[in-house]
Amino acid sequence: MLAKKIVSVLENFRKDSSASIDLKILEEIRIKYLGRNGLVTNLFEELKSVSKEEKPALGKSLNSLRDQITSKITELKQNLTSLLEKEKSHIDLSLPGRHKQLGSNHLLTQTLNEIKSIFRSLGFSSIEGPELESDYYNFEALNFPKDHPARDMQDTFFISKDFLLRTHTTPVQVRIMEKHQPPVRAIMPGRVYRNEAVSSRSYCMFHQVDGIYVDTDVTFAELKGTLVAFAKQFYMEDLKYRFRPSFFPFTEPSAEMDITCYLCHGKGCKVCKYSGWLEILGCGMVDPNVFKMVGYDPEKYSGYAFGMGIERTAMLKYGITDIRIFFDNDFRFLKQF
Ligand code: DAH
């Protein structure tokens, strides 16, 4: 009886294990034959009740049955596992490629790059200075009187009594002149800070680019020529412009430059507040007091300087009406440029 059962269990096992199986089914097969209630285990139970004479031979074949099944299951398990490993490392070359999302330069970077390249073609190098600046460079060396309102806590982020976040990039002019003798011709881009209420027109942090040219016999006519050449390249070739008298402590005389509103071509619209004109920058001839501060002889040298906001410049060029949008990093805005 038991001998027959051994043969049939082995046959069944062969059938079970030859079908197409995965690791889960293999485990079910193992339980079916070798588990606590498994077919082989039960046969060992039955062995207990066979006669003494038959026991050794039947015991032997039962052991061999168990060993065969065990080793077959181990072998199948190894095969299946290595197959799985192979599948994992398989690369399907027919799959479509993954689309790479490429970013682009921020509009402010693009605008600054354009400004830089125009001034580079006019002979200006580009130099940067520190954002954390001393009161001396930001105000004093630039001829700001002690009681000038810009020196108030309300307009400037003071870090300590003598240090502040620079309110303009003009202090870099002083740093350059301290280091180099004329001729000096450079632009100075960078980040600046002002303690202002945030609105669509002003932000607590923005960017400026200043410029300076010092040599013997530099005239206001050259200042105009340079800035008009810049504006024509940057805004439009056929623009009209005007220089209005203005005041800055570090230039004398000082002026502001306006161009015809590119949107309405001077007819008057919302952007130019119906004046037909847009103010694009401040400028002037370097004040002799500034030359004295850096050790230049004002009798021998003259120079011009100018400064503009990069956000403002981009806003004018692209018709952007809210400065905050530059810092929101909203894809819908960034993607347009
Ligand atoms: N620093 C000035 C400002 O922040 C802008 C400026 C005006 C810079 C005239 C200059 C200049 O270099 O000559 O409003």
Coordinates of N, CA, C and O in Angstrom, one line a residue, residues 182-185 212-223 226 284-286 291 300-305:
P182 N 42.6 106.4 -13.8 CA 41.9 106.6 -15.1 C 42.8 106.2 -16.3 O 44.0 106.4 -16.1
P183 N 42.3 105.9 -17.5 CA 40.9 105.8 -17.8 C 40.2 104.5 -17.2 O 40.8 103.5 -17.1
V184 N 39.0 104.8 -16.7 CA 38.2 103.7 -16.1 C 36.8 103.7 -16.9 O 36.2 104.7 -17.1
R185 N 36.5 102.5 -17.4 CA 35.2 102.4 -18.1 C 34.6 101.0 -17.8 O 35.1 100.0 -18.2
I212 N 30.2 103.8 -15.4 CA 31.1 104.9 -15.2 C 32.2 105.0 -16.2 O 32.6 103.9 -16.7
Y213 N 32.5 106.2 -16.6 CA 33.6 106.4 -17.5 C 34.4 107.6 -17.1 O 33.8 108.7 -17.0
V214 N 35.6 107.5 -16.7 CA 36.5 108.6 -16.3 C 37.7 108.6 -17.1 O 38.4 107.6 -17.3
D215 N 38.1 109.8 -17.5 CA 39.3 110.0 -18.3 C 39.6 111.5 -18.3 O 38.8 112.3 -17.7
T216 N 40.5 112.0 -19.1 CA 40.7 113.4 -19.2 C 39.7 113.9 -20.3 O 39.4 113.1 -21.3
D217 N 39.1 115.0 -20.1 CA 38.2 115.6 -21.1 C 36.9 114.8 -21.4 O 36.5 114.8 -22.6
V218 N 36.4 114.1 -20.5 CA 35.1 113.4 -20.8 C 34.0 114.5 -20.7 O 34.0 115.3 -19.7
T219 N 33.1 114.5 -21.6 CA 32.0 115.5 -21.6 C 30.6 114.9 -21.5 O 30.4 113.7 -21.7
F220 N 29.7 115.8 -21.2 CA 28.3 115.5 -21.1 C 27.8 115.0 -22.5 O 26.9 114.1 -22.6
A221 N 28.4 115.5 -23.6 CA 28.0 115.1 -24.9 C 28.3 113.6 -25.1 O 27.5 112.8 -25.7
E222 N 29.4 113.1 -24.5 CA 29.8 111.7 -24.7 C 28.8 110.9 -23.9 O 28.5 109.8 -24.3
L223 N 28.4 111.4 -22.7 CA 27.4 110.7 -21.9 C 26.2 110.5 -22.7 O 25.7 109.3 -22.8
T226 N 26.7 107.9 -25.6 CA 26.7 106.5 -25.2 C 25.3 106.0 -24.8 O 24.9 104.9 -25.2
G284 N 24.7 111.5 -15.0 CA 25.3 112.8 -14.7 C 26.8 112.8 -14.8 O 27.4 111.7 -15.1
M285 N 27.4 114.0 -14.6 CA 28.9 114.0 -14.6 C 29.3 113.8 -13.1 O 28.8 114.4 -12.2
V286 N 30.3 113.0 -13.0 CA 30.8 112.6 -11.6 C 31.1 113.9 -10.8 O 31.9 114.7 -11.3
F291 N 35.4 112.5 -6.8 CA 36.8 112.3 -7.2 C 37.8 112.5 -6.1 O 38.8 111.8 -5.9
K300 N 42.1 117.5 -13.2 CA 42.7 116.8 -14.3 C 41.6 115.9 -15.0 O 41.6 115.7 -16.2
Y301 N 40.8 115.3 -14.2 CA 39.9 114.3 -14.8 C 38.4 114.7 -14.7 O 38.0 115.4 -13.9
S302 N 37.7 114.2 -15.7 CA 36.2 114.3 -15.6 C 35.6 113.0 -16.0 O 36.3 112.1 -16.6
G303 N 34.3 112.8 -15.7 CA 33.8 111.5 -16.0 C 32.2 111.6 -16.0 O 31.7 112.5 -15.4
Y304 N 31.6 110.6 -16.6 CA 30.2 110.5 -16.4 C 29.8 109.2 -15.8 O 30.6 108.2 -15.8
A305 N 28.6 109.2 -15.3 CA 28.1 107.9 -14.6 C 26.6 107.8 -14.9 O 25.9 108.8 -15.3

